[in-house]
Amino acid sequence: MSELISTPSGQPASQFGFGTMQFGVGTPQRDCAAIYNLCRAQGINVFDTAYVYTDGQSETILGQLIAQDRDDIVLMTKCAYSGSASGPNLTEQFDESRKRLNQDMIDVLFLHKWDDETPLENTFETFARFKSKGQIRSIGVSNFSAWQVMKAKTVAKTFGLSVDVIQPMYNMVKRQAEVEILPMSAAEQIAVTPYSPLGGGLLTGKYNNQKAGRLVEDSRYGARYDQDWAHKTAQDLTEIAAQHDVHPATLAVAWVAKNPDITAPLISGKTPEQLQPSLDAMSFEMSDDLYRELNRITRTPPPATDRLEEAT
Ligand SMILES: NC(=O)c1ccc[n+]([C@@H]2O[C@H](COP(=O)([O-])OP(=O)(O)OC[C@H]3O[C@@H](n4cnc5c(N)ncnc54)[C@H](OP(=O)(O)O)[C@@H]3O)[C@@H](O)[C@H]2O)c1
């Protein structure tokens, strides 16, 4: 579904996107350019950032890097992770994001998370204003459940809008999206650019024998991934990767990309060296047998309905 999001020059989204959540803090500015160039050399045209990343440095640095290539880039940012999804907060954050990115127009603007307190009508009325001014081309929602996406789609329609893209978490140890979110996006023709294909670094296998990295430095990621069963998956993945003479990260990213409902996984790394195994997944041909083998070392989430034994 890569044609569902495109560059201003009309090119479809690349097979992978790159996420700049580390730009300016985890990744010093000089490495950001090297990483950007590496991605571009591999044909990546989707770049993701957010208002909340690295106190604005991510957007500022990305804006500088894409300046020369702008028409050939799918530029995605996200708003309202902090504060509400109400019109004034969206407008304030989006204006600031465009200033940092040095862009009048952003290709995809995501609502970063669901907001229980703000009626969706308020949010989409604001998105409609952005769209009518030519400030956005496509609308996305991130971290939404399937019913929340469908509700947003219904409200969007009343403003003549659609939900074009979603950004869920998805990787070998976080497979919830398979139950409702991915089938929904396929049925509704919504593009999917999922995040954290390496489980924040877990699926590189490095935590098998060390305790350094995001999972120990960021308590949110520790709570998400620092679990015995998830470490077991990472260990099994490392063994299978060794048998295939490939980096575990390459297999983990290729596993995400193998799902036909995925448009472009958002890969990331703090250095060009870290990023390389994820980039290698772009050309890794995963056989159906290997895909099945990898599925067996992960937890398959239960289905959404309880009468599957009667399904034909
Ligand atoms: N919508 C949302 O709520 C949301 C949430 C998260 C991310 N995102 C987006 O998705 C993008 C990717 O997410 P992510 O950063 O979580 O992706 P990820 O691929 O799961 O994790 C990347 C991290 O793994 C570690 N790593 C990667 N390659 C490695 C290697 N070869 N060796 C050792 N460690 C390695 C690094 O962290 P350490 O070195 O610190 O261990 C790196 O920062 C983000 O940049 C952002 O754009 C969106």
Short mmCIF file of N, CA, C and O in Angstrom, two decimals, residues 4 27 73-75 100-101 123 133 140-141 150 161 205 235 238 247 255 262 267 293-294 299-301:
data_model
loop_
_atom_site.label_atom_id
_atom_site.label_comp_id
_atom_site.label_asym_id
_atom_site.label_seq_id
_atom_site.Cartn_x
_atom_site.Cartn_y
_atom_site.Cartn_z
N LEU A 4 -0.35 4.72 -1.03
CA LEU A 4 -1.28 5.50 -0.21
C LEU A 4 -0.63 6.74 0.38
O LEU A 4 -1.31 7.69 0.76
N THR A 27 21.84 10.74 19.09
CA THR A 27 22.69 10.89 17.90
C THR A 27 23.15 12.33 17.78
O THR A 27 22.34 13.23 17.55
N ILE A 73 10.71 13.62 -0.61
CA ILE A 73 10.63 13.08 0.76
C ILE A 73 9.18 13.03 1.22
O ILE A 73 8.41 13.97 0.98
N VAL A 74 8.82 11.93 1.90
CA VAL A 74 7.54 11.89 2.63
C VAL A 74 7.88 12.32 4.05
O VAL A 74 8.49 11.56 4.82
N LEU A 75 7.53 13.55 4.38
CA LEU A 75 7.88 14.12 5.69
C LEU A 75 6.70 13.93 6.65
O LEU A 75 5.59 14.39 6.39
N ARG A 100 10.19 24.73 13.00
CA ARG A 100 11.45 23.99 13.21
C ARG A 100 11.89 23.27 11.94
O ARG A 100 13.07 23.22 11.61
N LEU A 101 10.90 22.69 11.25
CA LEU A 101 11.22 21.93 10.02
C LEU A 101 11.48 22.86 8.83
O LEU A 101 11.93 22.41 7.78
N THR A 123 -10.77 17.80 17.06
CA THR A 123 -9.47 17.49 16.43
C THR A 123 -9.57 17.57 14.91
O THR A 123 -8.74 18.22 14.25
N LYS A 133 -5.76 24.93 4.19
CA LYS A 133 -4.68 25.93 3.99
C LYS A 133 -3.49 25.33 3.23
O LYS A 133 -2.48 25.99 3.06
N GLY A 140 -2.71 11.13 9.78
CA GLY A 140 -2.43 9.86 10.43
C GLY A 140 -2.82 9.88 11.89
O GLY A 140 -2.99 10.95 12.50
N VAL A 141 -2.97 8.68 12.46
CA VAL A 141 -3.15 8.56 13.91
C VAL A 141 -2.18 7.49 14.39
O VAL A 141 -1.90 6.52 13.68
N MET A 150 -11.37 3.53 13.51
CA MET A 150 -12.62 3.54 12.76
C MET A 150 -13.52 4.72 13.19
O MET A 150 -14.18 5.33 12.36
N LEU A 161 -12.61 14.45 5.15
CA LEU A 161 -11.23 13.97 5.33
C LEU A 161 -11.22 12.45 5.46
O LEU A 161 -12.26 11.81 5.59
N GLY A 205 19.65 -8.62 20.04
CA GLY A 205 20.32 -9.69 20.79
C GLY A 205 21.32 -9.16 21.79
O GLY A 205 21.92 -9.93 22.54
N GLN A 235 16.91 -14.35 22.54
CA GLN A 235 17.97 -15.38 22.53
C GLN A 235 17.74 -16.37 21.39
O GLN A 235 18.67 -16.72 20.66
N THR A 238 18.59 -14.84 18.15
CA THR A 238 20.05 -14.74 17.95
C THR A 238 20.60 -16.07 17.43
O THR A 238 21.45 -16.09 16.53
N HIS A 247 22.64 -10.84 10.90
CA HIS A 247 22.47 -10.16 12.19
C HIS A 247 21.03 -10.36 12.68
O HIS A 247 20.08 -10.28 11.86
N TRP A 255 11.27 -9.54 9.40
CA TRP A 255 10.04 -10.20 9.87
C TRP A 255 8.87 -9.20 9.85
O TRP A 255 7.77 -9.54 9.40
N ILE A 262 1.86 -4.40 6.06
CA ILE A 262 2.77 -3.31 6.48
C ILE A 262 3.20 -2.51 5.25
O ILE A 262 3.62 -3.09 4.25
N ILE A 267 12.56 2.21 10.75
CA ILE A 267 13.78 1.70 11.37
C ILE A 267 14.53 2.86 12.04
O ILE A 267 14.28 4.03 11.75
N GLU A 293 9.21 -20.20 11.20
CA GLU A 293 10.11 -20.56 12.30
C GLU A 293 10.21 -19.39 13.30
O GLU A 293 10.16 -19.59 14.52
N LEU A 294 10.31 -18.19 12.80
CA LEU A 294 10.39 -17.01 13.68
C LEU A 294 9.07 -16.81 14.43
O LEU A 294 9.06 -16.44 15.60
N ARG A 299 5.23 -14.95 20.86
CA ARG A 299 3.89 -15.23 21.36
C ARG A 299 2.86 -14.74 20.35
O ARG A 299 2.80 -13.54 20.08
N THR A 300 2.04 -15.66 19.86
CA THR A 300 0.96 -15.25 18.95
C THR A 300 -0.20 -14.74 19.78
O THR A 300 -0.67 -15.45 20.68
N PRO A 301 -0.68 -13.53 19.53
CA PRO A 301 -1.79 -13.01 20.35
C PRO A 301 -3.07 -13.77 20.06
O PRO A 301 -3.27 -14.26 18.94
#
